[in-house]
PDB file of C-alpha atoms in Angstrom:
ATOM      1  CA  UNK H   1      68.263  30.523   0.350  1.00  0.00           C
ATOM      2  CA  UNK H   2      71.813  32.228   2.280  1.00  0.00           C
ATOM      3  CA  UNK H   3      71.115  33.075   5.852  1.00  0.00           C
ATOM      4  CA  UNK H   4      72.507  34.081   8.543  1.00  0.00           C
ATOM      5  CA  UNK H   5      73.723  31.645  11.588  1.00  0.00           C
ATOM      6  CA  UNK H   6      74.045  31.438  15.085  1.00  0.00           C
ATOM      7  CA  UNK H   7      75.628  29.140  17.664  1.00  0.00           C
ATOM      8  CA  UNK H   8      75.034  28.154  20.805  1.00  0.00           C
ATOM      9  CA  UNK H   9      70.901  28.488  20.703  1.00  0.00           C
ATOM     10  CA  UNK H  10      71.430  28.544  23.846  1.00  0.00           C
ATOM     11  CA  UNK H  11      74.020  30.120  26.788  1.00  0.00           C
ATOM     12  CA  UNK H  12      73.186  29.098  30.196  1.00  0.00           C
ATOM     13  CA  UNK H  13      76.382  30.848  32.180  1.00  0.00           C
ATOM     14  CA  UNK H  14      76.494  32.146  36.598  1.00  0.00           C
ATOM     15  CA  UNK H  15      77.127  35.801  37.265  1.00  0.00           C
ATOM     16  CA  UNK H  16      79.850  37.372  36.427  1.00  0.00           C
ATOM     17  CA  UNK H  17      80.723  34.877  33.550  1.00  0.00           C
ATOM     18  CA  UNK H  18      82.432  35.719  30.317  1.00  0.00           C
ATOM     19  CA  UNK H  19      80.418  34.318  27.117  1.00  0.00           C
ATOM     20  CA  UNK H  20      81.277  35.084  23.402  1.00  0.00           C
ATOM     21  CA  UNK H  21      77.884  33.893  21.222  1.00  0.00           C
ATOM     22  CA  UNK H  22      78.622  34.191  17.828  1.00  0.00           C
ATOM     23  CA  UNK H  23      77.376  34.165  14.425  1.00  0.00           C
ATOM     24  CA  UNK H  24      77.837  34.308  10.950  1.00  0.00           C
ATOM     25  CA  UNK H  25      76.601  36.331   8.615  1.00  0.00           C
ATOM     26  CA  UNK H  26      75.351  35.769   4.658  1.00  0.00           C
ATOM     27  CA  UNK H  27      78.611  35.612   3.110  1.00  0.00           C
ATOM     28  CA  UNK H  28      78.147  38.744   0.693  1.00  0.00           C
ATOM     29  CA  UNK H  29      77.013  41.084   3.148  1.00  0.00           C
ATOM     30  CA  UNK H  30      79.039  44.194   4.501  1.00  0.00           C
ATOM     31  CA  UNK H  31      76.563  45.905   7.446  1.00  0.00           C
ATOM     32  CA  UNK H  32      76.407  43.793  10.263  1.00  0.00           C
ATOM     33  CA  UNK H  33      74.149  44.519  13.659  1.00  0.00           C
ATOM     34  CA  UNK H  34      73.510  42.392  16.991  1.00  0.00           C
ATOM     35  CA  UNK H  35      70.749  43.247  18.588  1.00  0.00           C
ATOM     36  CA  UNK H  36      68.262  42.557  21.696  1.00  0.00           C
ATOM     37  CA  UNK H  37      65.219  40.846  23.159  1.00  0.00           C
ATOM     38  CA  UNK H  38      64.466  40.634  27.235  1.00  0.00           C
ATOM     39  CA  UNK H  39      61.526  37.967  27.265  1.00  0.00           C
ATOM     40  CA  UNK H  40      58.087  39.772  26.840  1.00  0.00           C
ATOM     41  CA  UNK H  41      59.716  43.320  25.002  1.00  0.00           C
ATOM     42  CA  UNK H  42      60.837  45.418  22.211  1.00  0.00           C
ATOM     43  CA  UNK H  43      64.242  43.739  20.190  1.00  0.00           C
ATOM     44  CA  UNK H  44      66.342  47.034  20.665  1.00  0.00           C
ATOM     45  CA  UNK H  45      69.217  47.910  19.167  1.00  0.00           C
ATOM     46  CA  UNK H  46      73.417  47.197  20.609  1.00  0.00           C
ATOM     47  CA  UNK H  47      75.558  48.072  17.463  1.00  0.00           C
ATOM     48  CA  UNK H  48      76.409  48.064  14.332  1.00  0.00           C
ATOM     49  CA  UNK H  49      80.104  46.553  12.144  1.00  0.00           C
ATOM     50  CA  UNK H  50      81.074  48.164   8.908  1.00  0.00           C
ATOM     51  CA  UNK H  51      84.324  47.817   7.464  1.00  0.00           C
ATOM     52  CA  UNK H  52      85.654  46.372  10.897  1.00  0.00           C
ATOM     53  CA  UNK H  53      84.583  49.069  13.476  1.00  0.00           C
ATOM     54  CA  UNK H  54      81.131  49.938  15.003  1.00  0.00           C
ATOM     55  CA  UNK H  55      79.449  52.501  12.630  1.00  0.00           C
ATOM     56  CA  UNK H  56      76.992  52.747  15.603  1.00  0.00           C
ATOM     57  CA  UNK H  57      76.515  51.475  19.191  1.00  0.00           C
ATOM     58  CA  UNK H  58      73.626  52.477  22.275  1.00  0.00           C
ATOM     59  CA  UNK H  59      73.292  53.898  25.367  1.00  0.00           C
ATOM     60  CA  UNK H  60      72.998  49.929  26.373  1.00  0.00           C
ATOM     61  CA  UNK H  61      76.443  48.983  24.553  1.00  0.00           C
ATOM     62  CA  UNK H  62      78.307  49.989  27.606  1.00  0.00           C
ATOM     63  CA  UNK H  63      81.545  48.909  28.321  1.00  0.00           C
ATOM     64  CA  UNK H  64      81.159  45.370  29.001  1.00  0.00           C
ATOM     65  CA  UNK H  65      80.334  44.764  26.095  1.00  0.00           C
ATOM     66  CA  UNK H  66      82.265  44.466  22.191  1.00  0.00           C
ATOM     67  CA  UNK H  67      81.658  43.156  18.694  1.00  0.00           C
ATOM     68  CA  UNK H  68      84.573  41.667  16.424  1.00  0.00           C
ATOM     69  CA  UNK H  69      85.408  39.647  12.666  1.00  0.00           C
ATOM     70  CA  UNK H  70      88.607  37.062  13.666  1.00  0.00           C
ATOM     71  CA  UNK H  71      87.533  36.075  10.799  1.00  0.00           C
ATOM     72  CA  UNK H  72      86.647  36.330   7.652  1.00  0.00           C
ATOM     73  CA  UNK H  73      82.811  34.716   7.768  1.00  0.00           C
ATOM     74  CA  UNK H  74      82.303  34.890  12.213  1.00  0.00           C
ATOM     75  CA  UNK H  75      81.205  38.020  14.178  1.00  0.00           C
ATOM     76  CA  UNK H  76      80.913  37.691  17.730  1.00  0.00           C
ATOM     77  CA  UNK H  77      79.415  38.896  20.275  1.00  0.00           C
ATOM     78  CA  UNK H  78      81.494  39.293  23.836  1.00  0.00           C
ATOM     79  CA  UNK H  79      80.059  39.627  26.852  1.00  0.00           C
ATOM     80  CA  UNK H  80      82.795  40.641  29.376  1.00  0.00           C
ATOM     81  CA  UNK H  81      80.713  39.664  33.110  1.00  0.00           C
ATOM     82  CA  UNK H  82      77.828  38.363  32.925  1.00  0.00           C
ATOM     83  CA  UNK H  83      75.293  40.278  35.274  1.00  0.00           C
ATOM     84  CA  UNK H  84      71.424  39.137  34.953  1.00  0.00           C
ATOM     85  CA  UNK H  85      69.654  42.164  33.927  1.00  0.00           C
ATOM     86  CA  UNK H  86      71.664  40.269  30.416  1.00  0.00           C
ATOM     87  CA  UNK H  87      69.353  37.333  30.530  1.00  0.00           C
ATOM     88  CA  UNK H  88      66.907  37.600  26.922  1.00  0.00           C
ATOM     89  CA  UNK H  89      67.377  36.525  23.142  1.00  0.00           C
ATOM     90  CA  UNK H  90      69.927  37.296  21.125  1.00  0.00           C
ATOM     91  CA  UNK H  91      69.318  38.178  17.524  1.00  0.00           C
ATOM     92  CA  UNK H  92      72.555  38.437  14.614  1.00  0.00           C
ATOM     93  CA  UNK H  93      71.620  40.641  11.897  1.00  0.00           C
ATOM     94  CA  UNK H  94      73.354  41.588   8.055  1.00  0.00           C
ATOM     95  CA  UNK H  95      72.553  43.187   5.021  1.00  0.00           C
ATOM     96  CA  UNK H  96      74.794  43.620   2.192  1.00  0.00           C
ATOM     97  CA  UNK H  97      74.251  48.159   2.212  1.00  0.00           C
ATOM     98  CA  UNK H  98      74.221  48.189  -2.032  1.00  0.00           C
ATOM     99  CA  UNK H  99      70.516  48.181  -1.358  1.00  0.00           C
ATOM    100  CA  UNK H 100      68.257  51.194  -0.079  1.00  0.00           C
ATOM    101  CA  UNK H 101      66.387  49.874   2.219  1.00  0.00           C
ATOM    102  CA  UNK H 102      69.150  48.619   3.501  1.00  0.00           C
ATOM    103  CA  UNK H 103      66.521  45.578   4.632  1.00  0.00           C
ATOM    104  CA  UNK H 104      68.755  43.545   7.468  1.00  0.00           C
ATOM    105  CA  UNK H 105      68.311  39.249   7.906  1.00  0.00           C
ATOM    106  CA  UNK H 106      68.159  37.645  11.266  1.00  0.00           C
ATOM    107  CA  UNK H 107      69.599  34.396  12.559  1.00  0.00           C
ATOM    108  CA  UNK H 108      67.723  32.414  14.975  1.00  0.00           C
ATOM    109  CA  UNK H 109      69.456  33.599  17.277  1.00  0.00           C
ATOM    110  CA  UNK H 110      70.974  32.400  21.448  1.00  0.00           C
ATOM    111  CA  UNK H 111      69.090  32.515  24.280  1.00  0.00           C
ATOM    112  CA  UNK H 112      71.530  33.927  27.042  1.00  0.00           C
ATOM    113  CA  UNK H 113      70.556  32.596  31.038  1.00  0.00           C
ATOM    114  CA  UNK H 114      72.652  33.568  33.229  1.00  0.00           C
ATOM    115  CA  UNK H 115      71.766  32.471  36.446  1.00  0.00           C
TER     116      UNK H 115
ATOM    117  CA  UNK V   1      56.558  60.183  22.611  1.00  0.00           C
ATOM    118  CA  UNK V   2      58.238  56.913  21.640  1.00  0.00           C
ATOM    119  CA  UNK V   3      60.440  56.798  19.403  1.00  0.00           C
ATOM    120  CA  UNK V   4      57.863  53.941  17.061  1.00  0.00           C
ATOM    121  CA  UNK V   5      54.728  53.327  18.665  1.00  0.00           C
ATOM    122  CA  UNK V   6      52.981  50.127  17.538  1.00  0.00           C
ATOM    123  CA  UNK V   7      49.415  48.087  19.408  1.00  0.00           C
ATOM    124  CA  UNK V   8      50.023  45.861  20.836  1.00  0.00           C
ATOM    125  CA  UNK V   9      46.848  44.106  20.624  1.00  0.00           C
ATOM    126  CA  UNK V  10      46.089  41.599  21.113  1.00  0.00           C
ATOM    127  CA  UNK V  11      44.282  41.910  17.155  1.00  0.00           C
ATOM    128  CA  UNK V  12      41.426  37.942  16.847  1.00  0.00           C
ATOM    129  CA  UNK V  13      40.184  37.834  14.204  1.00  0.00           C
ATOM    130  CA  UNK V  14      38.126  35.460  12.024  1.00  0.00           C
ATOM    131  CA  UNK V  15      39.925  33.905   8.973  1.00  0.00           C
ATOM    132  CA  UNK V  16      39.401  35.648   5.801  1.00  0.00           C
ATOM    133  CA  UNK V  17      39.300  39.106   7.449  1.00  0.00           C
ATOM    134  CA  UNK V  18      41.039  42.417   6.000  1.00  0.00           C
ATOM    135  CA  UNK V  19      43.241  43.549   9.030  1.00  0.00           C
ATOM    136  CA  UNK V  20      45.031  46.564   9.514  1.00  0.00           C
ATOM    137  CA  UNK V  21      47.742  47.840  11.399  1.00  0.00           C
ATOM    138  CA  UNK V  22      48.909  50.964  12.297  1.00  0.00           C
ATOM    139  CA  UNK V  23      52.076  52.960  13.477  1.00  0.00           C
ATOM    140  CA  UNK V  24      54.208  56.191  14.662  1.00  0.00           C
ATOM    141  CA  UNK V  25      57.219  57.532  14.431  1.00  0.00           C
ATOM    142  CA  UNK V  26      58.391  60.005  16.349  1.00  0.00           C
ATOM    143  CA  UNK V  27      61.533  60.887  14.164  1.00  0.00           C
ATOM    144  CA  UNK V  28      61.751  62.390  10.937  1.00  0.00           C
ATOM    145  CA  UNK V  29      63.791  62.653   9.675  1.00  0.00           C
ATOM    146  CA  UNK V  30      63.744  58.789   8.846  1.00  0.00           C
ATOM    147  CA  UNK V  31      64.253  57.549   5.909  1.00  0.00           C
ATOM    148  CA  UNK V  32      63.537  53.537   5.419  1.00  0.00           C
ATOM    149  CA  UNK V  33      60.379  52.056   7.317  1.00  0.00           C
ATOM    150  CA  UNK V  34      59.962  48.065   6.596  1.00  0.00           C
ATOM    151  CA  UNK V  35      57.510  45.225   8.662  1.00  0.00           C
ATOM    152  CA  UNK V  36      58.929  42.177  10.345  1.00  0.00           C
ATOM    153  CA  UNK V  37      57.160  39.810  11.525  1.00  0.00           C
ATOM    154  CA  UNK V  38      58.051  37.233  14.289  1.00  0.00           C
ATOM    155  CA  UNK V  39      56.891  33.983  15.362  1.00  0.00           C
ATOM    156  CA  UNK V  40      56.688  33.581  19.286  1.00  0.00           C
ATOM    157  CA  UNK V  41      60.024  32.830  20.531  1.00  0.00           C
ATOM    158  CA  UNK V  42      61.725  33.394  16.766  1.00  0.00           C
ATOM    159  CA  UNK V  43      64.179  35.896  15.455  1.00  0.00           C
ATOM    160  CA  UNK V  44      62.122  38.682  13.402  1.00  0.00           C
ATOM    161  CA  UNK V  45      61.703  37.538   9.551  1.00  0.00           C
ATOM    162  CA  UNK V  46      61.264  41.229   6.713  1.00  0.00           C
ATOM    163  CA  UNK V  47      57.790  41.378   5.585  1.00  0.00           C
ATOM    164  CA  UNK V  48      58.470  43.944   3.420  1.00  0.00           C
ATOM    165  CA  UNK V  49      60.055  47.692   2.704  1.00  0.00           C
ATOM    166  CA  UNK V  50      57.523  50.762   3.204  1.00  0.00           C
ATOM    167  CA  UNK V  51      58.205  52.602   0.214  1.00  0.00           C
ATOM    168  CA  UNK V  52      57.005  56.147  -0.240  1.00  0.00           C
ATOM    169  CA  UNK V  53      54.343  55.649  -2.954  1.00  0.00           C
ATOM    170  CA  UNK V  54      52.887  52.179  -1.262  1.00  0.00           C
ATOM    171  CA  UNK V  55      53.375  49.058  -2.100  1.00  0.00           C
ATOM    172  CA  UNK V  56      52.324  45.780  -2.244  1.00  0.00           C
ATOM    173  CA  UNK V  57      53.008  42.326  -2.722  1.00  0.00           C
ATOM    174  CA  UNK V  58      50.656  39.464  -3.183  1.00  0.00           C
ATOM    175  CA  UNK V  59      48.209  39.807   0.354  1.00  0.00           C
ATOM    176  CA  UNK V  60      49.925  42.677   1.859  1.00  0.00           C
ATOM    177  CA  UNK V  61      50.047  46.201   1.353  1.00  0.00           C
ATOM    178  CA  UNK V  62      52.475  48.886   2.961  1.00  0.00           C
ATOM    179  CA  UNK V  63      51.978  52.836   3.368  1.00  0.00           C
ATOM    180  CA  UNK V  64      53.242  55.060   4.557  1.00  0.00           C
ATOM    181  CA  UNK V  65      52.306  58.839   4.991  1.00  0.00           C
ATOM    182  CA  UNK V  66      55.572  61.251   6.011  1.00  0.00           C
ATOM    183  CA  UNK V  67      53.691  64.464   6.633  1.00  0.00           C
ATOM    184  CA  UNK V  68      51.250  62.652   9.170  1.00  0.00           C
ATOM    185  CA  UNK V  69      54.977  60.122  10.563  1.00  0.00           C
ATOM    186  CA  UNK V  70      53.468  57.041   9.751  1.00  0.00           C
ATOM    187  CA  UNK V  71      53.427  53.915   8.462  1.00  0.00           C
ATOM    188  CA  UNK V  72      50.450  51.069   8.367  1.00  0.00           C
ATOM    189  CA  UNK V  73      50.478  47.365   7.063  1.00  0.00           C
ATOM    190  CA  UNK V  74      46.866  46.351   5.444  1.00  0.00           C
ATOM    191  CA  UNK V  75      47.078  42.468   5.780  1.00  0.00           C
ATOM    192  CA  UNK V  76      43.951  41.148   3.303  1.00  0.00           C
ATOM    193  CA  UNK V  77      42.219  37.185   3.324  1.00  0.00           C
ATOM    194  CA  UNK V  78      43.717  36.798   6.616  1.00  0.00           C
ATOM    195  CA  UNK V  79      45.271  33.517   6.628  1.00  0.00           C
ATOM    196  CA  UNK V  80      45.993  31.223  10.291  1.00  0.00           C
ATOM    197  CA  UNK V  81      49.828  30.995   9.340  1.00  0.00           C
ATOM    198  CA  UNK V  82      49.701  35.463   9.143  1.00  0.00           C
ATOM    199  CA  UNK V  83      48.823  34.085  13.066  1.00  0.00           C
ATOM    200  CA  UNK V  84      52.097  36.437  14.773  1.00  0.00           C
ATOM    201  CA  UNK V  85      54.179  39.211  16.416  1.00  0.00           C
ATOM    202  CA  UNK V  86      54.031  41.948  13.214  1.00  0.00           C
ATOM    203  CA  UNK V  87      56.566  44.805  14.029  1.00  0.00           C
ATOM    204  CA  UNK V  88      56.744  48.454  12.290  1.00  0.00           C
ATOM    205  CA  UNK V  89      60.887  49.318  12.196  1.00  0.00           C
ATOM    206  CA  UNK V  90      62.297  52.782  11.808  1.00  0.00           C
ATOM    207  CA  UNK V  91      66.484  53.784  10.226  1.00  0.00           C
ATOM    208  CA  UNK V  92      67.980  55.834  10.472  1.00  0.00           C
ATOM    209  CA  UNK V  93      69.152  55.688   7.131  1.00  0.00           C
ATOM    210  CA  UNK V  94      72.124  53.682   5.231  1.00  0.00           C
ATOM    211  CA  UNK V  95      73.058  51.110   7.840  1.00  0.00           C
ATOM    212  CA  UNK V  96      72.961  53.133  11.045  1.00  0.00           C
ATOM    213  CA  UNK V  97      70.189  52.075  14.144  1.00  0.00           C
ATOM    214  CA  UNK V  98      66.897  50.288  13.112  1.00  0.00           C
ATOM    215  CA  UNK V  99      64.421  51.274  15.688  1.00  0.00           C
ATOM    216  CA  UNK V 100      61.267  48.313  16.746  1.00  0.00           C
ATOM    217  CA  UNK V 101      58.633  49.076  17.663  1.00  0.00           C
ATOM    218  CA  UNK V 102      56.926  47.173  20.218  1.00  0.00           C
ATOM    219  CA  UNK V 103      54.478  44.899  17.886  1.00  0.00           C
ATOM    220  CA  UNK V 104      51.474  43.838  17.211  1.00  0.00           C
ATOM    221  CA  UNK V 105      49.981  40.956  17.968  1.00  0.00           C
ATOM    222  CA  UNK V 106      47.444  39.393  15.257  1.00  0.00           C
ATOM    223  CA  UNK V 107      46.093  36.099  15.472  1.00  0.00           C
ATOM    224  CA  UNK V 108      43.857  34.726  12.855  1.00  0.00           C
ATOM    225  CA  UNK V 109      41.203  32.844  13.941  1.00  0.00           C
ATOM    226  CA  UNK V 110      38.794  29.933  12.545  1.00  0.00           C
TER     227      UNK V 110
END
């Protein structure tokens, strides 16, 4: 069964550093998403991406965040200057966008720890 | 009012019991509805989409009441493996953002 993959599984970084989280969505999917989940809190939408551009973003997704699809398979989330409060689990998801409802399938997540 | 509201629980039920979770949402224009399950420190996994007519998948039944802006999930004959957090998810439509509830924790006890 096809699945979304994410790397790394755990990233530790110092405050102020840049991090790039990587995702490989399911191969025939057209819509891609990033979410975050702070420990003990709910899953929060960050951004959706379609046809090489952002289709929607939340208020969390400020100028320090960016997304990119550098090639036909990878989908990345960059955090330019990490803060302590960016420590969370980051999930990538994808959906095929062909049949409603647009069911999203999640990757295993990257645990980001900012020290 | 929260966009998606759930009772966080925990619900502790014996094996074999029937348990029901409810969820309310605030945006009347919401178009798509889902239940996901999440195991501790794992990703959300799609359990089922929720259709207006209600739908069933084995031991799981989901219902949607648009008038009351209310979604439910019924689990019959609970198994130990059903222990997880059940997330109510509401979408404004299409590929747009989805909003998650805080989740309801279920613990099935032997």
